[in-house]
Short mmCIF file of C-alpha atoms and ligand atoms in Angstrom, two decimals:
data_model
loop_
_atom_site.label_atom_id
_atom_site.label_comp_id
_atom_site.label_asym_id
_atom_site.label_seq_id
_atom_site.Cartn_x
_atom_site.Cartn_y
_atom_site.Cartn_z
CA UNK A 26 -37.29 61.00 -72.63
CA UNK A 27 -38.70 57.52 -72.50
CA UNK A 28 -42.12 57.10 -71.01
CA UNK A 29 -42.89 53.97 -72.96
CA UNK A 30 -41.22 51.68 -70.45
CA UNK A 31 -43.33 53.12 -67.68
CA UNK A 32 -46.61 52.86 -69.52
CA UNK A 33 -46.40 49.81 -71.74
CA UNK A 34 -48.93 47.16 -70.86
CA UNK A 35 -48.08 44.11 -72.92
CA UNK A 36 -44.42 43.09 -72.63
CA UNK A 37 -42.91 40.98 -75.37
CA UNK A 38 -43.21 37.30 -74.58
CA UNK A 39 -39.62 36.19 -74.98
CA UNK A 40 -38.85 34.08 -71.92
CA UNK A 41 -35.43 34.69 -70.42
CA UNK A 42 -33.78 31.28 -70.01
CA UNK A 43 -33.76 29.80 -66.52
CA UNK A 44 -30.45 28.55 -65.20
CA UNK A 45 -30.11 24.76 -65.34
CA UNK A 46 -30.32 23.69 -61.71
CA UNK A 47 -29.95 20.11 -60.44
CA UNK A 48 -33.46 20.16 -58.96
CA UNK A 49 -36.13 17.49 -59.56
CA UNK A 50 -38.70 19.32 -61.73
CA UNK A 51 -41.56 17.02 -60.73
CA UNK A 52 -40.96 17.60 -57.00
CA UNK A 53 -40.58 21.33 -57.49
CA UNK A 54 -43.98 21.32 -59.17
CA UNK A 55 -45.42 19.32 -56.24
CA UNK A 56 -43.95 21.87 -53.84
CA UNK A 57 -45.72 24.64 -55.76
CA UNK A 58 -48.98 22.66 -55.59
CA UNK A 59 -48.56 22.11 -51.83
CA UNK A 60 -47.80 25.82 -51.32
CA UNK A 61 -50.99 26.89 -53.11
CA UNK A 62 -53.40 24.18 -51.92
CA UNK A 63 -52.11 23.14 -48.47
CA UNK A 64 -50.01 26.15 -47.48
CA UNK A 65 -52.36 28.91 -48.58
CA UNK A 66 -55.61 27.08 -49.30
CA UNK A 67 -55.96 29.83 -51.91
CA UNK A 68 -59.61 30.61 -52.63
CA UNK A 69 -61.00 31.36 -56.10
CA UNK A 70 -60.91 35.10 -56.76
CA UNK A 71 -58.31 35.78 -54.07
CA UNK A 72 -55.31 37.95 -54.96
CA UNK A 73 -51.85 36.76 -53.94
CA UNK A 74 -48.80 38.76 -52.91
CA UNK A 75 -45.56 36.81 -53.04
CA UNK A 76 -42.03 37.78 -52.00
CA UNK A 77 -39.06 35.79 -53.25
CA UNK A 78 -35.32 35.88 -53.79
CA UNK A 79 -34.58 36.33 -57.50
CA UNK A 80 -32.94 32.89 -57.51
CA UNK A 81 -36.33 31.32 -56.71
CA UNK A 82 -37.81 32.37 -60.07
CA UNK A 83 -38.44 28.73 -61.21
CA UNK A 84 -40.61 28.15 -58.11
CA UNK A 85 -42.31 31.57 -58.43
CA UNK A 86 -43.39 30.65 -61.96
CA UNK A 87 -44.83 27.28 -60.88
CA UNK A 88 -46.65 28.77 -57.88
CA UNK A 89 -48.08 31.51 -60.08
CA UNK A 90 -49.34 28.90 -62.54
CA UNK A 91 -50.97 26.79 -59.78
CA UNK A 92 -52.44 29.91 -58.18
CA UNK A 93 -54.15 30.99 -61.40
CA UNK A 94 -55.35 27.42 -62.01
CA UNK A 95 -56.87 27.59 -58.50
CA UNK A 96 -58.73 30.73 -59.57
CA UNK A 97 -56.43 33.45 -58.21
CA UNK A 98 -57.35 37.05 -59.03
CA UNK A 99 -54.01 38.83 -59.45
CA UNK A 100 -50.65 37.35 -58.44
CA UNK A 101 -47.94 39.92 -57.67
CA UNK A 102 -44.33 39.05 -56.81
CA UNK A 103 -41.72 41.29 -55.18
CA UNK A 104 -38.16 40.05 -55.68
CA UNK A 105 -35.08 40.52 -53.54
CA UNK A 106 -31.53 40.07 -54.73
CA UNK A 107 -28.33 39.57 -52.78
CA UNK A 108 -26.14 41.69 -55.04
CA UNK A 109 -28.42 44.71 -54.93
CA UNK A 110 -28.92 44.33 -51.18
CA UNK A 111 -25.15 44.39 -50.66
CA UNK A 112 -24.87 47.39 -53.01
CA UNK A 113 -26.98 49.29 -50.47
CA UNK A 114 -24.83 48.33 -47.47
CA UNK A 115 -21.63 49.27 -49.29
CA UNK A 116 -22.69 52.46 -51.06
CA UNK A 117 -25.79 54.07 -49.55
CA UNK A 118 -25.47 57.19 -47.36
CA UNK A 119 -25.28 56.40 -43.65
CA UNK A 120 -28.51 58.22 -42.71
CA UNK A 121 -30.49 56.08 -45.16
CA UNK A 122 -30.16 53.06 -42.85
CA UNK A 123 -32.79 54.58 -40.56
CA UNK A 124 -35.29 54.62 -43.44
CA UNK A 125 -37.69 52.05 -44.83
CA UNK A 126 -40.09 52.21 -47.76
CA UNK A 127 -43.21 52.83 -45.75
CA UNK A 128 -45.36 53.35 -48.85
CA UNK A 129 -44.72 49.75 -49.89
CA UNK A 130 -45.53 48.32 -46.46
CA UNK A 131 -48.66 50.47 -46.21
CA UNK A 132 -49.78 48.91 -49.47
CA UNK A 133 -49.02 45.45 -48.12
CA UNK A 134 -51.02 46.13 -44.94
CA UNK A 135 -53.90 47.33 -47.10
CA UNK A 136 -53.70 44.20 -49.25
CA UNK A 137 -53.63 41.79 -46.28
CA UNK A 138 -56.53 43.67 -44.72
CA UNK A 139 -58.61 43.15 -47.84
CA UNK A 140 -58.28 39.41 -48.37
CA UNK A 141 -55.04 39.23 -50.38
CA UNK A 142 -53.18 36.02 -49.49
CA UNK A 143 -49.50 36.24 -48.57
CA UNK A 144 -46.78 33.83 -49.64
CA UNK A 145 -43.07 34.16 -48.89
CA UNK A 146 -40.41 32.03 -50.53
CA UNK A 147 -37.50 31.68 -48.12
CA UNK A 148 -34.04 30.95 -49.44
CA UNK A 149 -31.83 33.95 -48.92
CA UNK A 150 -28.15 33.38 -48.26
CA UNK A 151 -28.14 33.14 -44.44
CA UNK A 152 -24.73 34.77 -44.25
CA UNK A 153 -25.49 37.54 -46.74
CA UNK A 154 -24.88 40.33 -44.23
CA UNK A 155 -22.30 38.57 -42.05
CA UNK A 156 -19.51 40.92 -43.14
CA UNK A 157 -21.53 44.14 -43.07
CA UNK A 158 -21.52 46.74 -40.30
CA UNK A 159 -23.74 45.28 -37.48
CA UNK A 160 -24.87 48.81 -36.61
CA UNK A 161 -26.20 49.40 -40.14
CA UNK A 162 -27.78 45.94 -40.17
CA UNK A 163 -29.63 46.52 -36.92
CA UNK A 164 -30.70 50.07 -37.82
CA UNK A 165 -32.05 48.93 -41.18
CA UNK A 166 -33.85 45.99 -39.53
CA UNK A 167 -35.38 48.26 -36.93
CA UNK A 168 -36.56 50.82 -39.50
CA UNK A 169 -38.06 47.99 -41.53
CA UNK A 170 -39.74 46.40 -38.52
CA UNK A 171 -41.37 49.71 -37.56
CA UNK A 172 -42.59 50.41 -41.10
CA UNK A 173 -43.73 46.81 -41.60
CA UNK A 174 -45.56 46.55 -38.26
CA UNK A 175 -49.10 47.28 -39.53
CA UNK A 176 -48.67 44.64 -42.27
CA UNK A 177 -47.02 42.19 -39.85
CA UNK A 178 -49.93 42.56 -37.43
CA UNK A 179 -52.34 41.46 -40.15
CA UNK A 180 -50.19 38.34 -40.56
CA UNK A 181 -49.70 37.47 -36.87
CA UNK A 182 -53.42 37.94 -36.18
CA UNK A 183 -54.26 35.75 -39.22
CA UNK A 184 -56.37 38.40 -40.87
CA UNK A 185 -55.60 36.58 -44.11
CA UNK A 186 -54.23 33.18 -45.13
CA UNK A 187 -50.45 33.01 -45.45
CA UNK A 188 -47.63 30.58 -46.03
CA UNK A 189 -43.84 30.31 -46.21
CA UNK A 190 -42.10 27.71 -48.39
CA UNK A 191 -38.51 27.59 -49.49
CA UNK A 192 -36.37 27.19 -52.57
CA UNK A 193 -32.81 25.75 -52.75
CA UNK A 194 -31.11 29.02 -53.64
CA UNK A 195 -27.49 28.26 -54.74
CA UNK A 196 -26.04 30.80 -52.27
CA UNK A 197 -27.95 29.14 -49.42
CA UNK A 198 -26.92 25.63 -50.56
CA UNK A 199 -23.27 26.65 -50.43
CA UNK A 200 -23.63 27.75 -46.79
CA UNK A 201 -25.35 24.49 -45.80
CA UNK A 202 -22.89 22.25 -47.71
CA UNK A 203 -19.68 24.32 -47.88
CA UNK A 204 -17.44 21.37 -48.82
CA UNK A 205 -19.47 20.17 -51.81
CA UNK A 206 -19.21 21.44 -55.40
CA UNK A 207 -22.07 23.88 -56.08
CA UNK A 208 -24.26 21.53 -58.13
CA UNK A 209 -24.02 18.75 -55.51
CA UNK A 210 -24.77 21.28 -52.75
CA UNK A 211 -27.91 22.50 -54.57
CA UNK A 212 -29.06 18.93 -55.27
CA UNK A 213 -28.60 17.96 -51.60
CA UNK A 214 -30.44 21.02 -50.29
CA UNK A 215 -33.27 20.48 -52.81
CA UNK A 216 -33.62 16.86 -51.64
CA UNK A 217 -33.71 17.93 -47.99
CA UNK A 218 -36.31 20.65 -48.66
CA UNK A 219 -38.52 18.23 -50.62
CA UNK A 220 -38.32 15.57 -47.88
CA UNK A 221 -39.06 18.06 -45.07
CA UNK A 222 -41.91 19.60 -47.10
CA UNK A 223 -43.42 16.10 -47.64
CA UNK A 224 -43.48 16.38 -51.43
CA UNK A 225 -41.77 12.98 -51.79
CA UNK A 226 -45.18 11.35 -51.38
CA UNK A 227 -47.23 10.46 -54.47
CA UNK A 228 -50.01 12.69 -53.21
CA UNK A 229 -48.34 15.36 -51.07
CA UNK A 230 -51.63 17.16 -50.35
CA UNK A 231 -52.97 13.93 -48.76
CA UNK A 232 -49.68 13.41 -46.87
CA UNK A 233 -50.13 16.88 -45.40
CA UNK A 234 -53.69 16.06 -44.31
CA UNK A 235 -52.31 13.05 -42.32
CA UNK A 236 -49.52 15.15 -40.81
CA UNK A 237 -51.98 17.87 -39.80
CA UNK A 238 -54.10 15.25 -38.02
CA UNK A 239 -51.06 14.20 -35.92
CA UNK A 240 -50.24 17.80 -35.00
CA UNK A 241 -53.88 18.47 -34.10
CA UNK A 242 -53.91 15.42 -31.75
CA UNK A 243 -50.88 16.76 -29.85
CA UNK A 244 -52.34 20.27 -29.75
CA UNK A 245 -55.64 18.96 -28.36
CA UNK A 246 -53.87 16.90 -25.65
CA UNK A 247 -51.90 19.95 -24.45
CA UNK A 248 -55.01 22.13 -24.48
CA UNK A 249 -56.83 19.54 -22.34
CA UNK A 250 -53.98 19.53 -19.75
CA UNK A 251 -54.28 23.30 -19.03
CA UNK A 252 -50.68 23.43 -17.78
CA UNK A 253 -49.67 26.47 -15.75
CA UNK A 254 -45.98 26.14 -16.73
CA UNK A 255 -43.46 23.95 -18.55
CA UNK A 256 -40.17 22.97 -16.93
CA UNK A 257 -37.24 22.31 -19.32
CA UNK A 258 -34.13 20.52 -18.08
CA UNK A 259 -31.03 19.48 -20.00
CA UNK A 260 -27.34 20.34 -20.35
CA UNK A 261 -26.98 24.04 -19.47
CA UNK A 262 -30.76 24.40 -19.14
CA UNK A 263 -33.07 24.62 -16.13
CA UNK A 264 -35.92 26.81 -17.25
CA UNK A 265 -39.49 27.27 -16.06
CA UNK A 266 -41.71 28.83 -18.69
CA UNK A 267 -45.00 30.03 -17.21
CA UNK A 268 -47.81 29.88 -19.75
CA UNK A 269 -50.08 32.86 -20.40
CA UNK A 270 -53.48 32.89 -18.68
CA UNK A 271 -56.02 31.44 -21.08
CA UNK A 272 -53.28 30.33 -23.48
CA UNK A 273 -54.21 28.01 -26.36
CA UNK A 274 -51.86 25.59 -28.13
CA UNK A 275 -51.74 25.73 -31.91
CA UNK A 276 -50.12 23.54 -34.54
CA UNK A 277 -50.68 22.41 -38.10
CA UNK A 278 -53.41 23.85 -40.30
CA UNK A 279 -55.52 26.58 -38.76
CA UNK A 280 -58.30 28.86 -39.97
CA UNK A 281 -57.54 32.51 -40.73
CA UNK A 282 -60.08 35.24 -39.98
CA UNK A 283 -61.12 35.35 -43.64
CA UNK A 284 -62.43 31.81 -43.14
CA UNK A 285 -59.67 30.07 -45.10
CA UNK A 286 -57.68 27.24 -43.49
CA UNK A 287 -53.96 27.55 -44.16
CA UNK A 288 -50.68 25.90 -43.14
CA UNK A 289 -48.55 28.98 -42.45
CA UNK A 290 -45.22 27.12 -42.51
CA UNK A 291 -44.11 24.39 -44.91
CA UNK A 292 -42.42 22.47 -43.33
CA UNK A 293 -43.89 22.46 -39.82
CA UNK A 294 -43.43 19.99 -36.97
CA UNK A 295 -44.26 22.21 -33.98
CA UNK A 296 -47.09 22.76 -31.56
CA UNK A 297 -46.74 26.14 -29.88
CA UNK A 298 -48.34 28.58 -27.50
CA UNK A 299 -47.85 31.89 -25.69
CA UNK A 300 -45.67 31.97 -22.58
CA UNK A 301 -46.41 34.40 -19.76
CA UNK A 302 -44.16 37.44 -20.38
CA UNK A 303 -43.65 37.95 -16.63
CA UNK A 304 -43.39 34.32 -15.43
CA UNK A 305 -40.23 32.84 -16.99
CA UNK A 306 -37.36 31.96 -14.64
CA UNK A 307 -34.06 30.12 -14.84
CA UNK A 308 -31.35 29.65 -17.42
CA UNK A 309 -31.27 28.16 -20.89
CA UNK A 310 -28.63 27.30 -23.48
CA UNK A 311 -29.30 27.22 -27.22
CA UNK A 312 -28.76 23.87 -28.94
CA UNK A 313 -28.29 25.10 -32.52
CA UNK A 314 -26.83 28.25 -34.05
CA UNK A 315 -29.36 30.96 -34.83
CA UNK A 316 -29.18 32.55 -38.25
CA UNK A 317 -30.54 36.06 -37.86
CA UNK A 318 -30.82 38.53 -40.76
CA UNK A 319 -27.61 37.43 -42.43
CA UNK A 320 -25.54 36.87 -39.30
CA UNK A 321 -24.95 33.84 -37.10
CA UNK A 322 -25.46 33.80 -33.32
CA UNK A 323 -24.14 30.67 -31.63
CA UNK A 324 -24.10 29.12 -28.15
CA UNK A 325 -26.53 31.58 -26.61
CA UNK A 326 -26.82 31.41 -22.81
CA UNK A 327 -29.37 33.57 -21.06
CA UNK A 328 -30.84 33.94 -17.58
CA UNK A 329 -34.46 34.97 -17.02
CA UNK A 330 -35.85 36.62 -13.90
CA UNK A 331 -39.60 37.21 -13.77
CA UNK A 332 -39.85 36.91 -17.51
CA UNK A 333 -37.02 39.27 -18.36
CA UNK A 334 -33.58 38.34 -19.70
CA UNK A 335 -31.16 39.76 -17.14
CA UNK A 336 -27.96 38.36 -18.63
CA UNK A 337 -27.08 37.06 -22.07
CA UNK A 338 -23.98 35.86 -23.84
CA UNK A 339 -23.09 34.04 -27.04
CA UNK A 340 -19.86 32.52 -28.33
CA UNK A 341 -20.48 34.04 -31.77
CA UNK A 342 -22.54 37.09 -32.78
CA UNK A 343 -22.88 38.38 -29.21
CA UNK A 344 -22.86 42.03 -30.39
CA UNK A 345 -25.81 41.33 -32.68
CA UNK A 346 -27.61 39.46 -29.88
CA UNK A 347 -27.19 42.40 -27.49
CA UNK A 348 -28.54 44.81 -30.12
CA UNK A 349 -31.51 42.51 -30.70
CA UNK A 350 -32.25 42.46 -26.95
CA UNK A 351 -32.11 46.26 -26.87
CA UNK A 352 -34.68 46.65 -29.68
CA UNK A 353 -37.43 47.39 -27.15
CA UNK A 354 -38.65 46.23 -23.72
CA UNK A 355 -40.48 43.22 -25.19
CA UNK A 356 -37.34 41.97 -26.95
CA UNK A 357 -36.05 40.62 -23.58
CA UNK A 358 -39.19 38.59 -22.96
CA UNK A 359 -40.70 35.49 -24.57
CA UNK A 360 -43.51 35.50 -27.11
CA UNK A 361 -43.60 31.80 -28.03
CA UNK A 362 -42.74 28.36 -26.70
CA UNK A 363 -42.87 25.42 -29.10
CA UNK A 364 -42.52 21.65 -28.76
CA UNK A 365 -40.86 19.58 -31.50
CA UNK A 366 -39.70 15.97 -31.01
CA UNK A 367 -36.04 15.17 -31.59
CA UNK A 368 -37.21 12.45 -34.03
CA UNK A 369 -38.74 15.05 -36.40
CA UNK A 370 -37.62 14.34 -39.99
CA UNK A 371 -35.76 17.67 -40.09
CA UNK A 372 -33.85 16.83 -36.93
CA UNK A 373 -33.11 13.33 -38.24
CA UNK A 374 -31.67 14.75 -41.49
CA UNK A 375 -28.83 16.02 -39.29
CA UNK A 376 -28.58 19.10 -41.51
CA UNK A 377 -28.18 22.56 -40.03
CA UNK A 378 -30.11 24.72 -42.49
CA UNK A 379 -29.15 28.17 -41.10
CA UNK A 380 -32.80 29.02 -41.70
CA UNK A 381 -35.39 29.32 -38.94
CA UNK A 382 -38.19 27.81 -41.04
CA UNK A 383 -36.27 24.51 -40.98
CA UNK A 384 -34.11 24.67 -37.87
CA UNK A 385 -36.98 25.62 -35.55
CA UNK A 386 -38.75 22.48 -36.73
CA UNK A 387 -35.81 20.32 -35.70
CA UNK A 388 -36.00 21.21 -32.01
CA UNK A 389 -38.09 22.64 -29.20
CA UNK A 390 -37.70 26.40 -29.32
CA UNK A 391 -38.60 29.67 -27.67
CA UNK A 392 -39.01 33.04 -29.35
CA UNK A 393 -38.01 36.44 -28.08
CA UNK A 394 -40.50 39.22 -28.69
CA UNK A 395 -43.99 39.44 -30.12
CA UNK A 396 -46.54 36.77 -29.14
CA UNK A 397 -49.17 35.31 -31.44
CA UNK A 398 -52.48 36.73 -30.23
CA UNK A 399 -54.09 33.68 -31.86
CA UNK A 400 -52.58 31.50 -29.12
CA UNK A 401 -55.31 32.43 -26.63
CA UNK A 402 -58.77 31.06 -25.95
CA UNK A 403 -61.41 33.38 -27.46
CA UNK A 404 -58.57 35.19 -29.24
CA UNK A 405 -60.95 37.01 -31.56
CA UNK A 406 -62.57 38.96 -28.73
CA UNK A 407 -59.42 39.92 -26.75
CA UNK A 408 -58.23 43.53 -26.80
CA UNK A 409 -54.45 44.21 -26.93
CA UNK A 410 -54.76 45.29 -23.26
CA UNK A 411 -56.40 42.02 -22.26
CA UNK A 412 -53.68 40.05 -24.07
CA UNK A 413 -51.05 41.99 -22.16
CA UNK A 414 -52.86 41.40 -18.84
CA UNK A 415 -52.99 37.66 -19.52
CA UNK A 416 -49.23 37.61 -20.10
CA UNK A 417 -48.92 38.13 -23.88
CA UNK A 418 -45.74 39.94 -24.90
CA UNK A 419 -45.42 42.66 -27.50
CA UNK A 420 -42.31 43.73 -29.42
CA UNK A 421 -41.08 44.73 -32.86
CA UNK A 422 -39.20 41.43 -33.08
CA UNK A 423 -40.09 37.75 -33.06
CA UNK A 424 -36.97 35.60 -33.10
CA UNK A 425 -37.09 31.85 -32.62
CA UNK A 426 -34.12 29.99 -31.20
CA UNK A 427 -33.59 26.36 -30.55
CA UNK A 428 -33.34 24.90 -27.04
CA UNK A 429 -34.36 21.29 -27.72
CA UNK A 430 -32.19 18.21 -28.29
CA UNK A 431 -32.17 14.48 -27.61
CA UNK A 432 -31.16 15.32 -24.04
CA UNK A 433 -34.01 17.62 -23.06
CA UNK A 434 -36.76 16.61 -20.57
CA UNK A 435 -39.97 18.61 -20.17
CA UNK A 436 -42.54 18.42 -17.39
CA UNK A 437 -45.90 20.13 -17.47
CA UNK A 438 -46.77 21.75 -14.15
CA UNK A 439 -50.46 22.09 -13.31
CA UNK A 440 -51.98 24.96 -11.31
CA UNK A 441 -51.99 22.72 -8.21
CA UNK A 442 -48.26 21.99 -8.67
CA UNK A 443 -48.62 18.45 -10.02
CA UNK A 444 -45.92 17.44 -12.56
CA UNK A 445 -46.82 15.56 -15.74
CA UNK A 446 -44.03 14.19 -17.99
CA UNK A 447 -44.38 15.69 -21.50
CA UNK A 448 -40.97 14.99 -23.10
CA UNK A 449 -38.24 12.54 -22.08
CA UNK A 450 -34.89 12.58 -23.92
CA UNK A 451 -36.35 14.84 -26.58
CA UNK A 452 -39.46 12.72 -27.33
CA UNK A 453 -43.15 12.93 -26.46
CA UNK A 454 -43.87 10.64 -23.49
ZN1 LIG B 24 -42.27 28.29 -33.61
ZN1 LIG B 25 -41.82 31.66 -33.85
#
């Protein structure tokens, strides 16, 4: 019986070699610096909980180093791995797909509720689960969403500072650039991530301060307009999105409840707010494929009546879409509307990333499901009931999908019915 491996405290310090990846080491280090200082705004003494695909180990190590240099308390990383994830789908007993490790998520909720910062490194293979049983995929997702809800709530209500960055995982690179040899694909994805994350600049932390100022200007203009609704028109789209009563637009860096200002997404190009869950009408067509939990949903077309999706189809992944919509009552209603100009650097790269963190920042988007309670005036003092009354949606899911393009026009409609041009041909007026 070996107890030693459970109890030992000081592991031997032989570093396993990292794979040689065609990634600019200097820019990867800048990305780690941006994640810690701009993304998290990590405060001295704060603990950090990170989740990452195993392939992102080089970035995990750099972030950990910058976090400790910034005075972090304890940095903990939970890894995920494609091979072991697939081992579950192919070998685990059927009933296990209704289970989730609640003990872990309880611990995470406890951590986020006591000032631990949260960082996620995105970079999973977007098609990892494309060939697995959609029923198992949706059951496992649902069980996870339920178990994770208390922790997720701490994140969506900004109880603590959090951030998502990404790493050019080889499996992801191969999906984005399927016709390139692997090393070229990784190099191209790395370059695109660095450009979108603004770490090409000499001083990326200063570049982010400028970018935040631009996003804050747009946010402030929208907040001053007090629009009652937005009207989207374009090919296949004629959609009126009523905005929640007392909604507030957000975008760029924002303060969390623990007093720390963070940039939750790196990259980010959006300003966003809460739609009214019962005042969305018309039809809308997606403009980019949606990569959802390892599957792809393409050419979504839905019709809304009084906030609720009454019909939905997709050219690809329709079964998954229907299951998503059946998650709960709130899954058929909107929780977010976001404005992104067609000229955003991510859109201009012309790359489809198969990753919401990037693709949602290439186009205006809407999200099915849970709203951000932060996107209200006086959000701190609103009860869940008040948020619901004012039009905020609640659901186990929050799924962004892209409806913007160079062909989309948006008008703001005021309470008195006056129309103000907001976007023309995909750009701010
Ligand atoms: Zn968004
Ligand atoms: Zn969203």
